[in-house]
Amino acid sequence: MRYILPLCLFLSGCSSGWVDAPAPPSAVQPVGPPSQEALQKGIGSSVKEARLTQPVEISALRRTDHGPGDYFVCLREAAPVPGRPHYTFSVFFNNDVYEGSRQSVLFEECEQQQYSRLN
């Protein structure tokens, strides 16, 4: 019983009105599509990572709400090597930053896209 009063005083210090001023909200920078130069560099990095043979084809740049970036293109070999699977990759970007690539998944609909050759 004799510890209740000091305990109450100790705990009431946690609920005092002394509160630090809140930090100002951080300015959120909107994410935009990559420039043509950044797109070329990112695709080049992805081709090396996936060990694809040139020439390659890409789809149009599209926005996404999943993956490591907010924008992506689908990437595949223009002339697949016989005896090796023909994989399609998704290459992700935020602004001019290449965020990575992965094998594309079904809901990215890379199979239905129109492709153009990238030299």
Coordinates of N, CA and C in Angstrom, one line a residue:
M1 N 0.8 -1.2 0.0 CA 0.0 0.0 0.0 C 0.9 1.3 0.0
R2 N 2.0 1.2 0.7 CA 2.8 2.4 0.8 C 3.5 2.8 -0.5
Y3 N 3.5 1.9 -1.5 CA 4.1 2.1 -2.8 C 3.1 2.7 -3.8
I4 N 1.8 2.7 -3.5 CA 0.8 3.2 -4.4 C 1.0 4.7 -4.7
L5 N 1.2 5.5 -3.7 CA 1.3 6.9 -3.9 C 2.5 7.3 -4.8
P6 N 3.7 6.7 -4.5 CA 4.9 7.0 -5.4 C 4.7 6.5 -6.8
L7 N 4.0 5.3 -6.9 CA 3.8 4.7 -8.2 C 2.8 5.6 -9.0
C8 N 1.8 6.1 -8.4 CA 0.8 7.0 -9.1 C 1.5 8.3 -9.5
L9 N 2.4 8.9 -8.7 CA 3.1 10.1 -9.0 C 4.1 9.8 -10.2
F10 N 4.7 8.7 -10.1 CA 5.7 8.3 -11.2 C 4.9 8.1 -12.5
L11 N 3.8 7.4 -12.5 CA 3.1 7.2 -13.8 C 2.4 8.5 -14.3
S12 N 2.0 9.4 -13.4 CA 1.3 10.6 -13.9 C 2.3 11.5 -14.6
G13 N 3.6 11.3 -14.4 CA 4.6 12.1 -15.2 C 4.5 11.7 -16.7
C14 N 4.1 10.5 -17.0 CA 4.0 10.1 -18.4 C 2.8 10.7 -19.1
S15 N 1.9 11.2 -18.4 CA 0.7 11.8 -19.0 C 0.7 13.3 -18.8
S16 N 1.9 13.9 -18.6 CA 1.9 15.3 -18.4 C 1.6 16.0 -19.7
G17 N 1.4 17.3 -19.7 CA 1.1 18.1 -20.9 C 2.3 18.5 -21.6
W18 N 3.5 18.1 -21.3 CA 4.7 18.5 -22.0 C 4.9 17.6 -23.2
V19 N 4.5 18.1 -24.3 CA 4.6 17.3 -25.5 C 5.5 18.0 -26.5
D20 N 6.4 17.3 -27.1 CA 7.3 17.9 -28.1 C 6.4 18.4 -29.3
A21 N 6.8 19.4 -29.9 CA 6.1 19.9 -31.1 C 6.2 18.9 -32.2
P22 N 5.0 18.7 -32.9 CA 5.0 17.7 -33.9 C 6.0 18.1 -35.1
A23 N 6.5 17.1 -35.7 CA 7.4 17.3 -36.8 C 6.6 17.8 -38.0
P24 N 7.1 18.7 -38.8 CA 6.3 19.1 -40.0 C 6.2 18.0 -40.9
P25 N 5.1 17.9 -41.6 CA 4.9 16.8 -42.5 C 5.9 16.9 -43.7
S26 N 6.4 15.7 -44.0 CA 7.4 15.6 -45.1 C 6.7 15.9 -46.4
A27 N 7.4 16.6 -47.3 CA 6.9 16.8 -48.6 C 7.0 15.6 -49.4
V28 N 5.9 15.1 -49.9 CA 5.9 13.9 -50.7 C 6.1 14.3 -52.1
Q29 N 7.1 13.7 -52.7 CA 7.4 14.0 -54.1 C 6.6 13.1 -55.0
P30 N 5.9 13.6 -56.0 CA 5.1 12.7 -56.9 C 6.1 11.9 -57.7
V31 N 5.7 10.7 -58.0 CA 6.5 9.8 -58.8 C 6.1 9.9 -60.2
G32 N 7.0 10.1 -61.1 CA 6.7 10.2 -62.5 C 7.4 9.1 -63.3
P33 N 7.1 9.1 -64.6 CA 7.7 8.1 -65.5 C 9.2 8.4 -65.7
P34 N 9.9 7.4 -66.1 CA 11.4 7.6 -66.4 C 11.6 8.3 -67.7
S35 N 12.7 9.0 -67.8 CA 13.1 9.6 -69.1 C 13.5 8.5 -70.0
Q36 N 13.7 8.8 -71.3 CA 14.0 7.8 -72.3 C 15.4 7.3 -72.0
E37 N 16.3 8.2 -71.5 CA 17.7 7.7 -71.2 C 17.7 6.8 -70.0
A38 N 16.9 7.1 -69.0 CA 16.9 6.2 -67.8 C 16.2 4.9 -68.1
L39 N 15.2 4.9 -69.0 CA 14.6 3.7 -69.5 C 15.6 2.8 -70.2
Q40 N 16.4 3.4 -71.1 CA 17.4 2.6 -71.8 C 18.4 2.0 -70.8
K41 N 18.9 2.8 -69.8 CA 19.9 2.3 -68.9 C 19.3 1.1 -68.0
G42 N 18.1 1.3 -67.5 CA 17.4 0.3 -66.7 C 17.2 -1.0 -67.5
I43 N 16.7 -0.9 -68.7 CA 16.5 -2.1 -69.5 C 17.9 -2.7 -69.8
G44 N 18.9 -2.0 -70.0 CA 20.2 -2.6 -70.2 C 20.7 -3.3 -69.0
S45 N 20.4 -2.8 -67.8 CA 20.8 -3.5 -66.6 C 20.0 -4.8 -66.4
S46 N 18.7 -4.7 -66.7 CA 17.9 -5.9 -66.6 C 18.3 -7.0 -67.6
V47 N 18.7 -6.6 -68.8 CA 19.1 -7.5 -69.8 C 20.3 -8.3 -69.3
K48 N 21.3 -7.5 -68.7 CA 22.5 -8.2 -68.1 C 22.1 -9.1 -67.0
E49 N 21.3 -8.6 -66.1 CA 20.9 -9.4 -64.9 C 20.2 -10.7 -65.3
A50 N 19.3 -10.7 -66.3 CA 18.6 -11.9 -66.7 C 19.3 -12.7 -67.8
R51 N 20.5 -12.2 -68.2 CA 21.3 -12.8 -69.3 C 20.5 -13.1 -70.5
L52 N 19.8 -12.1 -71.0 CA 19.0 -12.2 -72.2 C 19.9 -11.9 -73.4
T53 N 19.6 -12.5 -74.5 CA 20.4 -12.3 -75.8 C 19.7 -11.1 -76.5
Q54 N 20.5 -10.3 -77.1 CA 20.1 -9.2 -77.9 C 19.6 -9.7 -79.3
P55 N 18.7 -9.1 -80.0 CA 17.9 -7.9 -79.6 C 16.8 -8.3 -78.7
V56 N 16.3 -7.3 -78.0 CA 15.2 -7.5 -77.1 C 14.0 -6.6 -77.5
E57 N 12.8 -6.9 -77.0 CA 11.6 -6.1 -77.3 C 11.0 -5.7 -76.0
I58 N 10.4 -4.5 -76.0 CA 9.7 -3.9 -74.8 C 8.3 -3.5 -75.2
S59 N 7.5 -3.5 -74.1 CA 6.1 -3.0 -74.3 C 6.1 -1.5 -74.0
A60 N 4.9 -0.9 -74.1 CA 4.8 0.5 -73.7 C 4.9 0.6 -72.2
L61 N 5.3 1.8 -71.7 CA 5.5 2.1 -70.3 C 4.1 2.2 -69.7
R62 N 3.9 1.5 -68.6 CA 2.6 1.5 -67.9 C 2.8 1.8 -66.4
R63 N 1.8 2.3 -65.8 CA 1.8 2.6 -64.4 C 1.3 1.3 -63.7
T64 N 1.8 1.1 -62.4 CA 1.4 0.0 -61.6 C 1.2 0.3 -60.2
D65 N 0.5 -0.5 -59.4 CA 0.3 -0.2 -58.0 C 0.9 -1.4 -57.2
H66 N 1.8 -2.2 -57.8 CA 2.4 -3.3 -57.2 C 3.9 -3.3 -57.7
G67 N 4.7 -4.0 -57.0 CA 6.1 -4.2 -57.5 C 7.0 -3.1 -56.9
P68 N 8.3 -3.1 -57.2 CA 9.2 -2.2 -56.5 C 9.2 -0.8 -57.1
G69 N 8.5 -0.6 -58.2 CA 8.4 0.8 -58.8 C 7.0 1.1 -59.2
D70 N 6.7 2.4 -59.5 CA 5.4 2.8 -59.9 C 5.1 2.7 -61.4
Y71 N 6.2 2.5 -62.2 CA 6.1 2.4 -63.6 C 6.9 1.2 -64.0
F72 N 6.4 0.5 -65.1 CA 7.1 -0.7 -65.6 C 6.9 -0.9 -67.1
V73 N 7.8 -1.6 -67.7 CA 7.7 -2.1 -69.1 C 7.9 -3.6 -69.0
C74 N 7.3 -4.3 -70.0 CA 7.6 -5.7 -70.2 C 8.7 -5.9 -71.1
L75 N 9.6 -6.9 -70.9 CA 10.8 -7.1 -71.6 C 10.9 -8.6 -72.0
R76 N 11.3 -8.8 -73.2 CA 11.5 -10.2 -73.7 C 12.5 -10.2 -74.8
E77 N 13.1 -11.4 -75.1 CA 14.0 -11.6 -76.2 C 13.2 -11.5 -77.5
A78 N 13.7 -10.9 -78.5 CA 13.0 -10.8 -79.8 C 13.1 -12.2 -80.5
A79 N 14.3 -12.8 -80.4 CA 14.4 -14.1 -81.0 C 14.9 -15.1 -79.9
P80 N 14.0 -15.8 -79.3 CA 14.3 -16.7 -78.2 C 15.3 -17.8 -78.7
V81 N 16.1 -18.2 -77.8 CA 17.1 -19.3 -78.0 C 16.4 -20.6 -78.0
P82 N 16.5 -21.5 -79.1 CA 15.9 -22.8 -79.1 C 16.3 -23.6 -77.9
G83 N 15.4 -24.3 -77.3 CA 15.7 -25.2 -76.2 C 15.7 -24.5 -74.9
R84 N 15.5 -23.2 -74.9 CA 15.4 -22.4 -73.6 C 14.1 -21.8 -73.5
P85 N 13.5 -21.7 -72.3 CA 12.2 -21.1 -72.1 C 12.2 -19.6 -72.6
H86 N 11.1 -19.2 -73.1 CA 10.9 -17.8 -73.5 C 10.2 -17.0 -72.4
Y87 N 11.0 -16.4 -71.5 CA 10.5 -15.7 -70.3 C 10.3 -14.2 -70.7
T88 N 9.3 -13.7 -70.0 CA 9.0 -12.2 -70.1 C 9.3 -11.6 -68.7
F89 N 9.9 -10.5 -68.7 CA 10.3 -9.8 -67.5 C 9.6 -8.5 -67.3
S90 N 9.4 -8.0 -66.1 CA 8.9 -6.7 -65.8 C 10.0 -5.9 -65.2
V91 N 10.2 -4.7 -65.8 CA 11.3 -3.8 -65.4 C 10.7 -2.6 -64.8
F92 N 11.0 -2.3 -63.5 CA 10.3 -1.3 -62.7 C 11.2 0.0 -62.6
F93 N 10.5 1.2 -62.5 CA 11.1 2.5 -62.4 C 10.3 3.3 -61.4
N94 N 11.0 4.2 -60.7 CA 10.4 5.4 -60.0 C 11.2 6.6 -60.5
N95 N 10.5 7.5 -61.2 CA 11.1 8.6 -61.8 C 12.2 8.1 -62.7
D96 N 13.5 8.5 -62.6 CA 14.5 8.1 -63.4 C 15.4 7.0 -62.7
V97 N 14.9 6.4 -61.7 CA 15.6 5.4 -60.9 C 15.1 4.0 -61.3
Y98 N 16.0 3.2 -61.8 CA 15.7 1.7 -62.1 C 15.6 1.0 -60.7
E99 N 14.4 0.4 -60.5 CA 14.1 -0.2 -59.2 C 14.3 -1.7 -59.2
G100 N 14.5 -2.3 -60.4 CA 14.8 -3.7 -60.4 C 13.8 -4.4 -61.4
S101 N 14.1 -5.7 -61.6 CA 13.2 -6.4 -62.6 C 12.9 -7.8 -62.0
R102 N 11.9 -8.4 -62.5 CA 11.6 -9.8 -62.1 C 10.8 -10.4 -63.3
Q103 N 10.7 -11.7 -63.2 CA 9.9 -12.4 -64.2 C 8.5 -11.9 -64.0
S104 N 7.8 -11.6 -65.1 CA 6.5 -11.0 -65.0 C 5.5 -12.1 -64.5
V105 N 4.5 -11.5 -63.9 CA 3.4 -12.4 -63.4 C 2.1 -12.2 -64.2
L106 N 1.2 -13.0 -64.0 CA 0.0 -13.1 -64.8 C -0.8 -11.8 -64.9
F107 N -1.0 -11.1 -63.7 CA -1.8 -9.9 -63.7 C -1.2 -8.7 -64.3
E108 N 0.1 -8.8 -64.6 CA 0.7 -7.7 -65.3 C 0.4 -7.7 -66.8
E109 N -0.2 -8.8 -67.3 CA -0.7 -8.9 -68.7 C 0.4 -8.6 -69.7
C110 N 1.6 -9.1 -69.5 CA 2.7 -8.9 -70.5 C 2.4 -9.7 -71.8
E111 N 1.7 -10.8 -71.7 CA 1.4 -11.6 -72.8 C 0.5 -10.9 -73.9
Q112 N -0.3 -10.0 -73.4 CA -1.3 -9.3 -74.3 C -0.7 -8.0 -74.9
Q113 N 0.5 -7.6 -74.5 CA 1.0 -6.3 -74.9 C 1.6 -6.3 -76.3
Q114 N 1.6 -5.2 -76.9 CA 2.3 -5.0 -78.2 C 3.8 -4.7 -77.9
Y115 N 4.7 -5.3 -78.6 CA 6.1 -5.1 -78.3 C 6.8 -4.4 -79.5
S116 N 7.8 -3.6 -79.2 CA 8.6 -3.0 -80.2 C 10.1 -3.4 -79.9
R117 N 10.9 -3.5 -81.0 CA 12.3 -3.9 -80.8 C 13.1 -2.7 -80.3
L118 N 13.9 -3.1 -79.3 CA 14.8 -2.1 -78.7 C 16.2 -2.4 -79.2
N119 N 16.9 -1.6 -79.9 CA 18.2 -1.8 -80.4 C 19.3 -1.3 -79.5

